[in-house]
Tab-separated table of C-alpha atoms in Angstrom:
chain	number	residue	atom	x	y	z
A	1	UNK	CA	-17.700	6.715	13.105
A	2	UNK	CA	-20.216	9.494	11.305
A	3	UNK	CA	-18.412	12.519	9.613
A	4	UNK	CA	-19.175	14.531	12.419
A	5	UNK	CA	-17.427	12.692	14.697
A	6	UNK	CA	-14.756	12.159	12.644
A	7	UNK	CA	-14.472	16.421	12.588
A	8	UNK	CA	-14.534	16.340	16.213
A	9	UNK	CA	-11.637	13.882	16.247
A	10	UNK	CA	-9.898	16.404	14.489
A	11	UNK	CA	-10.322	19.631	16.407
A	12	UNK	CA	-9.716	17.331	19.573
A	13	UNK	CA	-6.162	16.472	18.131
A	14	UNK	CA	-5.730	19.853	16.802
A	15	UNK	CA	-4.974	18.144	12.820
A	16	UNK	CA	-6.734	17.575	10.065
A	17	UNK	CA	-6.031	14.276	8.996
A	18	UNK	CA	-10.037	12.746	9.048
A	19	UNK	CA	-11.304	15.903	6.619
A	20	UNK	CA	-8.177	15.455	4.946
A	21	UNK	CA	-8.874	11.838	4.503
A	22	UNK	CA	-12.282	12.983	2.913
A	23	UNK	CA	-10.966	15.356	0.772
A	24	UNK	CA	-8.370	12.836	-0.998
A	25	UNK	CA	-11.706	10.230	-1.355
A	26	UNK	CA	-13.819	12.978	-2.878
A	27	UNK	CA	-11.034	14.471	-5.197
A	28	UNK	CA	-9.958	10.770	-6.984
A	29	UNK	CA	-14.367	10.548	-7.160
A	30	UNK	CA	-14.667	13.529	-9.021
A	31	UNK	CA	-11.081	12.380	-11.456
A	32	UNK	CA	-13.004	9.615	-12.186
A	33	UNK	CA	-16.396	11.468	-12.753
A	34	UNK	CA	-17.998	8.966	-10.962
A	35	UNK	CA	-21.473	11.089	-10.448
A	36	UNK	CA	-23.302	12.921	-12.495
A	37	UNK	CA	-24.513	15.604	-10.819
A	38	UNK	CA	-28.120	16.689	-11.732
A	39	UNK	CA	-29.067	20.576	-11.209
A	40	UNK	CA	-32.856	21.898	-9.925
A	41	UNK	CA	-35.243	21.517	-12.682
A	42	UNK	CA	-33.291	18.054	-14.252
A	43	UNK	CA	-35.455	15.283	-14.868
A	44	UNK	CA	-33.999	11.752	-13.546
A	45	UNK	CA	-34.093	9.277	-15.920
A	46	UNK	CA	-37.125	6.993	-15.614
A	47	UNK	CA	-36.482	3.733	-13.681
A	48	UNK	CA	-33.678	5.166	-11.276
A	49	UNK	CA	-34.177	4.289	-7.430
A	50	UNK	CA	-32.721	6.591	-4.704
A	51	UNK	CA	-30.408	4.817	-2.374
A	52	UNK	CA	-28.239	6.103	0.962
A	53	UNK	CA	-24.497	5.965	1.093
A	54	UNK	CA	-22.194	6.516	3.797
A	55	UNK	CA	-18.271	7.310	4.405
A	56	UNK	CA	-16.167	4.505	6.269
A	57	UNK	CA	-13.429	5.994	8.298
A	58	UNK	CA	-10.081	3.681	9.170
A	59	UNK	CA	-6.729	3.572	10.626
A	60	UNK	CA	-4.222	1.869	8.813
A	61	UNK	CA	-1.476	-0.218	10.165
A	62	UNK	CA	1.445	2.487	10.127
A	63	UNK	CA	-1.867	5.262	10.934
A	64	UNK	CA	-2.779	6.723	8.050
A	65	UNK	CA	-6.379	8.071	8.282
A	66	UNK	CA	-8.636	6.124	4.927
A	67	UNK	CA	-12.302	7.219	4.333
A	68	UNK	CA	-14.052	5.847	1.575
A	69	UNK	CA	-17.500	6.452	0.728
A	70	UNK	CA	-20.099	3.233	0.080
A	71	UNK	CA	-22.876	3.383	-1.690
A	72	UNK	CA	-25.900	1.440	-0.492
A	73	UNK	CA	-26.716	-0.838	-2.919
A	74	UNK	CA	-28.045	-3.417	-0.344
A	75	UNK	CA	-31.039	-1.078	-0.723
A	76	UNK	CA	-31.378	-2.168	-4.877
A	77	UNK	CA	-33.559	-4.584	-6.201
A	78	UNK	CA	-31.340	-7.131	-7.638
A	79	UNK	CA	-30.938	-6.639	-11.398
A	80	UNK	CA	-31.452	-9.557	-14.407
A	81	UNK	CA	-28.361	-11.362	-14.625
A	82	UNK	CA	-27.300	-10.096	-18.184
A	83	UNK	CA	-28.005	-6.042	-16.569
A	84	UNK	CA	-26.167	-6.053	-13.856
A	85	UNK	CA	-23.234	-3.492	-12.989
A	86	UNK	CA	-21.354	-3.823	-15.854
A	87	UNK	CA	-18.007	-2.494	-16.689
A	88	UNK	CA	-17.122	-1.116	-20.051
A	89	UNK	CA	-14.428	0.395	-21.507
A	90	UNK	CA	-15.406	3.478	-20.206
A	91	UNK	CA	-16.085	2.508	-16.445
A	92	UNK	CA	-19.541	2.693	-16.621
A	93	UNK	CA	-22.494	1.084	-14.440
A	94	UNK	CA	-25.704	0.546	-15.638
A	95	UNK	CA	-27.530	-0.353	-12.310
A	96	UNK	CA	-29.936	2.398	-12.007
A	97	UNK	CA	-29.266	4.201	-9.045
A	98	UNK	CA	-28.518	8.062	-7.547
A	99	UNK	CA	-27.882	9.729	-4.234
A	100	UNK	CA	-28.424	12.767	-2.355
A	101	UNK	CA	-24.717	14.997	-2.010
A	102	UNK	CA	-24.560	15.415	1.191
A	103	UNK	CA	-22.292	18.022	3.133
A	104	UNK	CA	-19.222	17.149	2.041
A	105	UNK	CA	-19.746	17.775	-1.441
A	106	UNK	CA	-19.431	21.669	-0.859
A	107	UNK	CA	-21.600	23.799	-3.199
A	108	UNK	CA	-23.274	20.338	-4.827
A	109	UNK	CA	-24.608	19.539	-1.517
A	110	UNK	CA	-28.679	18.459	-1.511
A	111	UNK	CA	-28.661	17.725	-5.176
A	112	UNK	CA	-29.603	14.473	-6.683
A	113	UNK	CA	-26.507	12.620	-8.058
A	114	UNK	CA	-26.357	9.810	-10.567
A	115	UNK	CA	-23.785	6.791	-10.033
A	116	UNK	CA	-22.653	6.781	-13.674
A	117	UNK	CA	-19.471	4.291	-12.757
A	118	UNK	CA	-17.781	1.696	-10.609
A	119	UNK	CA	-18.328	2.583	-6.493
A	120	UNK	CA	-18.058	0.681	-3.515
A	121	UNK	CA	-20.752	-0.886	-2.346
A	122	UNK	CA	-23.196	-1.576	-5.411
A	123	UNK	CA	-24.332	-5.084	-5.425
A	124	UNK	CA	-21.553	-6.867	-7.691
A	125	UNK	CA	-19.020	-3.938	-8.142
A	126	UNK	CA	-16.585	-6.722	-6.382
A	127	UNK	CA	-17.184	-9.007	-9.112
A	128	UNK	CA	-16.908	-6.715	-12.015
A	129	UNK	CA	-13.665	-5.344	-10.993
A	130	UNK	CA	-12.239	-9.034	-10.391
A	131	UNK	CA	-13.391	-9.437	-14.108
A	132	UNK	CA	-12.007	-6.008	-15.420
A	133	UNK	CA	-8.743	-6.650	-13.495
A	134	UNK	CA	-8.480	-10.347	-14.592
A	135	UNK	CA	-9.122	-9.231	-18.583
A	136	UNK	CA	-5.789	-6.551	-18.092
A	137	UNK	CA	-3.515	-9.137	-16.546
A	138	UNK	CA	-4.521	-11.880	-19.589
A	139	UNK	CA	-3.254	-9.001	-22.057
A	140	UNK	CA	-0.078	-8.476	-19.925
A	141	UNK	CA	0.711	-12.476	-20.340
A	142	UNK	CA	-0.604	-13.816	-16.771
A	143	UNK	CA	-2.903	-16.586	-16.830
A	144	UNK	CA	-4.383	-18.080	-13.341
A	145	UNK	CA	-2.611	-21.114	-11.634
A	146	UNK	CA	-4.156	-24.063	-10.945
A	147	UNK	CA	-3.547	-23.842	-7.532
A	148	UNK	CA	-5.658	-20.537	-7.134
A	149	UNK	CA	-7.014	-18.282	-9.432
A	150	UNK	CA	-6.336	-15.139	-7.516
A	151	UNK	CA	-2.602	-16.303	-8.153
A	152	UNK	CA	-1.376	-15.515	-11.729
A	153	UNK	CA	1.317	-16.781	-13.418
A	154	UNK	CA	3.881	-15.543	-16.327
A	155	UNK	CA	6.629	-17.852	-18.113
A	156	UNK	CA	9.799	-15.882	-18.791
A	157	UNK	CA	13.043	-18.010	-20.505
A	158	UNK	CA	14.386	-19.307	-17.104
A	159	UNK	CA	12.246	-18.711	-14.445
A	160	UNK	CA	8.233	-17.645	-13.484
A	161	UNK	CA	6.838	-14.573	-12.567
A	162	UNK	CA	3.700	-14.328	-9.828
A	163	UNK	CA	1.090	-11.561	-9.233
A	164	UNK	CA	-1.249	-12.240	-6.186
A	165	UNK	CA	-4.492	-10.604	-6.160
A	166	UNK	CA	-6.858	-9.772	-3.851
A	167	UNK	CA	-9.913	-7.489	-4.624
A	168	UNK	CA	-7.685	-4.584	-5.557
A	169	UNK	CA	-4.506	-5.359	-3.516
A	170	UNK	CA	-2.046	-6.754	-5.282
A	171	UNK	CA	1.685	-8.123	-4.974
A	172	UNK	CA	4.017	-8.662	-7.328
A	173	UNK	CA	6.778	-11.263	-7.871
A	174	UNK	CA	9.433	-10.110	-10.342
A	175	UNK	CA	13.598	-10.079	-10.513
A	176	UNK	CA	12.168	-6.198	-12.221
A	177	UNK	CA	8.896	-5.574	-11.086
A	178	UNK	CA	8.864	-2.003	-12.195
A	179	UNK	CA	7.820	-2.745	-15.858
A	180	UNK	CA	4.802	-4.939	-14.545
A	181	UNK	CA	3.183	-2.063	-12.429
A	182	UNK	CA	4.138	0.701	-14.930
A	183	UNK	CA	1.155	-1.575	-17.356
A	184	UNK	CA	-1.307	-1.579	-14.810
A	185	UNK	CA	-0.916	1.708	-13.978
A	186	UNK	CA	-1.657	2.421	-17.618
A	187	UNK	CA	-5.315	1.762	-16.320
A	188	UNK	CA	-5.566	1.794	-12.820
A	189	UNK	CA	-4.268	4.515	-10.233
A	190	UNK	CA	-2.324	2.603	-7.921
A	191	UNK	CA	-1.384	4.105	-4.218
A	192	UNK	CA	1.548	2.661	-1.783
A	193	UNK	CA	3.691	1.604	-4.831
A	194	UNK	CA	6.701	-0.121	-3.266
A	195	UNK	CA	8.716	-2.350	-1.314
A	196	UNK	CA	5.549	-4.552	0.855
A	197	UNK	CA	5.406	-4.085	4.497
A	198	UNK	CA	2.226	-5.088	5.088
A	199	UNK	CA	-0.525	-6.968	3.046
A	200	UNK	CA	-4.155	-8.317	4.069
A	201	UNK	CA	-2.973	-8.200	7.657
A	202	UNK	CA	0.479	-10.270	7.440
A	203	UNK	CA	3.675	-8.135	7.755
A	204	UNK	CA	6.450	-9.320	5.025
A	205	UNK	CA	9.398	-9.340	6.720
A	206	UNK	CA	13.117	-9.456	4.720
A	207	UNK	CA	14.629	-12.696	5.964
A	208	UNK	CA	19.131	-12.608	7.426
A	209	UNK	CA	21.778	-13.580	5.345
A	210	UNK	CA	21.643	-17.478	7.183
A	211	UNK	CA	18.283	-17.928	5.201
A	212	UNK	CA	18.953	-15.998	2.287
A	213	UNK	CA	22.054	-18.269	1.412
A	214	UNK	CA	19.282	-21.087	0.801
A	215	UNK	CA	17.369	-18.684	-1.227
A	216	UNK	CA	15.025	-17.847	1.198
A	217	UNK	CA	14.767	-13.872	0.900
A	218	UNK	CA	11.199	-13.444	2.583
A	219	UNK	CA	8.774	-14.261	4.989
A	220	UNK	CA	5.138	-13.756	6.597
A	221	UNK	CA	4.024	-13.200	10.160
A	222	UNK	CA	1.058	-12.135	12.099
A	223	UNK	CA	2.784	-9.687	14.515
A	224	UNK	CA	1.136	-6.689	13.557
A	225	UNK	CA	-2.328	-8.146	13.124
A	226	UNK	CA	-2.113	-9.978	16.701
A	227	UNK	CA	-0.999	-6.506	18.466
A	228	UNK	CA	-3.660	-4.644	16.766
A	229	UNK	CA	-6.819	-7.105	17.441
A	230	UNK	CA	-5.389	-7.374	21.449
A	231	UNK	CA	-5.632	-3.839	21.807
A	232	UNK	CA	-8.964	-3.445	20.265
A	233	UNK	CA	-10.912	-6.478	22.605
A	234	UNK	CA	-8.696	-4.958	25.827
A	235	UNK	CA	-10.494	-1.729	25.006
A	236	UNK	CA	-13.431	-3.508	24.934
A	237	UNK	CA	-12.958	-5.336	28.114
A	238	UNK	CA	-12.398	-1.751	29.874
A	239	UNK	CA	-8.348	-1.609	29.165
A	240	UNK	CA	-7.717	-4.468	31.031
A	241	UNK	CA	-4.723	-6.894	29.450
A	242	UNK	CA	-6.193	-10.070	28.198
A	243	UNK	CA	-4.486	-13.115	29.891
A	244	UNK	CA	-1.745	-14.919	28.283
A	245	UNK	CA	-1.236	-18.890	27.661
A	246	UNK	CA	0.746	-20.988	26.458
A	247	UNK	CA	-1.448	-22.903	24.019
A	248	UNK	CA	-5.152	-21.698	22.544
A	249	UNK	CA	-7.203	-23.638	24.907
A	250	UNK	CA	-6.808	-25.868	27.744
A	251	UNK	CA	-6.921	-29.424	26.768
A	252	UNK	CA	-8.854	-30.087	30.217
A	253	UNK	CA	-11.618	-27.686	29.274
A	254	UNK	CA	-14.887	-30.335	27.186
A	255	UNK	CA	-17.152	-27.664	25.960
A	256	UNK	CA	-19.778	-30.336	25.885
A	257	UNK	CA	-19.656	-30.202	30.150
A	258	UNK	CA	-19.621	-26.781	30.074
A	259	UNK	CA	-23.403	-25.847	32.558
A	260	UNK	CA	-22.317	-22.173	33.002
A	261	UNK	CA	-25.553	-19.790	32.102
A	262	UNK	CA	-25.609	-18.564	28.483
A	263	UNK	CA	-23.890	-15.370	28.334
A	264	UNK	CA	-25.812	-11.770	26.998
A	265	UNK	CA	-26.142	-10.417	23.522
A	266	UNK	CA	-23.582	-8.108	24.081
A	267	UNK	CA	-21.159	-10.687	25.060
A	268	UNK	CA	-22.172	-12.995	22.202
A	269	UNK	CA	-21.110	-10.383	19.822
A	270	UNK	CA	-17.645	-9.594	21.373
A	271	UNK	CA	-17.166	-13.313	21.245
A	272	UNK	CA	-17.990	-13.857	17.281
A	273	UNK	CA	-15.248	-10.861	16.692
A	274	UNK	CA	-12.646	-12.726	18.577
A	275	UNK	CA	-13.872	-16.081	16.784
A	276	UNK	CA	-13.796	-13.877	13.432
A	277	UNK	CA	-10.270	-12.332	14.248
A	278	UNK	CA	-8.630	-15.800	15.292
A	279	UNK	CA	-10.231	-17.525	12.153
A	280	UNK	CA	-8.127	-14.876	10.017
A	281	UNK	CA	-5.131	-15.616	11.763
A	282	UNK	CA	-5.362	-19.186	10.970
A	283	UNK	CA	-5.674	-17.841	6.986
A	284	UNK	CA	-2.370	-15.790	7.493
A	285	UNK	CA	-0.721	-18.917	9.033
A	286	UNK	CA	-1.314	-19.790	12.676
A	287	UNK	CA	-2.385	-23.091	12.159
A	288	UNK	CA	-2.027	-23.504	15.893
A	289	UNK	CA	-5.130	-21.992	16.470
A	290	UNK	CA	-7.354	-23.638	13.696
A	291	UNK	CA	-8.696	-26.441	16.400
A	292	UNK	CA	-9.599	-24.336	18.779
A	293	UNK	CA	-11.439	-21.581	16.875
A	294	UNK	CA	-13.572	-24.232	14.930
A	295	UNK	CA	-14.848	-26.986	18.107
């Protein structure tokens, strides 16, 4: 969805909530003085390469409206290994590259903008940020665990404390949790600070007193994830309700027999989504699928 369309969403629904969704991206931008912004008459620097960048509109689970604006750095030449985006203290990038402001940059619009720190979509920004992050939990205590380094680990005098990372989601796993995030937030600015409801797709879901008695205070499940990808391929099937069975895949079905005529491009591509969708739900715990998703 294009800017424009997302402004036409709005005045359709009579709300704001798109524009307002740009407006929150562009306003923590500009707090971090993420571009600097070069005025007629400027001279670029030498050896900086123009590249486009767009805004990526989504829904969120509980339908809050999320734009966030990605630079192309698909378009870069790759940099020398020991050059490429890195992070100092001060956030800076030193991959050479600037934009054109469009529109929604208000009075800035049409100039020529320098990426002077950390934005989605440069070529290892990912990376970096794992690196940055990973250097701020070693000085809070945390180490990895051997069982994955995304999962990071703190002795206290009679029992463990967990952070799980991912990118820049994180959960933590503390009798006081509070003290933890108050650190990080001494560096990063953190949004939906709280209680989890919903993380990379699973729901967490508090767990009745039967389990709890064992210990057992929490749990995962797909729910959410499975209602939302069903409504998005019966919207592409027209609105009509995809069947239901009772397991994945018929056990009487031998792909290898299968003479039926190849199906269209079109087709092909709503089938890799489905593919892609049920391989995540095997990562978030439906095993049950895993055989069927993979012959």
């Amino acid at each position: 969805m294009s800017q424009k369309q997302a402004i036409l969403l709005d005045s359709a629904n009579g709300d704001k909530l798109w524009i307002t969704a740009v407006e929150k991206e562009l306003k923590q931008i500009n707090d971090y003085e993420t571009f600097q912004v070069l005025e007629k008459g400027d001279i670029m620097p030498e050896g900086y390469q123009l590249i486009p960048y767009h805004i990526v509109f989504d829904c969120k689970f509980d339908f809050r409206r999320n734009a966030r604006l990605v630079a192309g750095g698909n378009f870069t030449e790759a940099p020398p290994p020991e050059d490429i985006y890195i992070l100092e203290s001060s956030g800076k990038t030193r991959e050479k590259v600037y934009v054109i402001a469009g529109p929604e940059f208000g009075d800035d619009a049409g100039k020529r903008m320098i990426i002077d720190k950390g934005l989605y979509g440069l070529r290892t920004s990912g990376a970096r940020f794992h690196e940055h992050l990973s250097a701020k939990l070693r000085t809070l205590g945390f180490v990895p665990s051997k069982a994955d380094d995304d999962l990071w680990i703190r002795a206290q005098a009679d029992h463990y404390e967990f952070i799980a990372t991912h990118v820049n989601d994180l959960l933590v796993f503390s009798r006081d949790p509070n003290p933890i995030i108050d650190k990080i937030k001494d560096d990063y600015i953190l949004k939906g600070v709280g209680e989890p409801e919903y993380y990379l797709g699973t729901d967490m879901e508090s767990l009745n007193q039967e389990w709890q008695r064992d210990s057992v205070k929490s749990a995962i499940s797909s729910n959410t994830y499975i209602k939302r990808v069903t409504e998005r391929f019966e919207l592409l099937e027209g609105g009509n309700t995809l069947p239901k069975a009772a397991i994945p895949m018929s056990s009487e079905y031998h792909t290898e027999l299968n003479t039926t005529p190849f199906i269209s491009p079109l087709m092909a591509t709503k089938y890799r989504r489905m593919i892609g969708s049920a391989n995540w739900l095997v990562t978030l715990g439906r095993y049950d699928v895993a055989f069927d998703t993979n012959c």
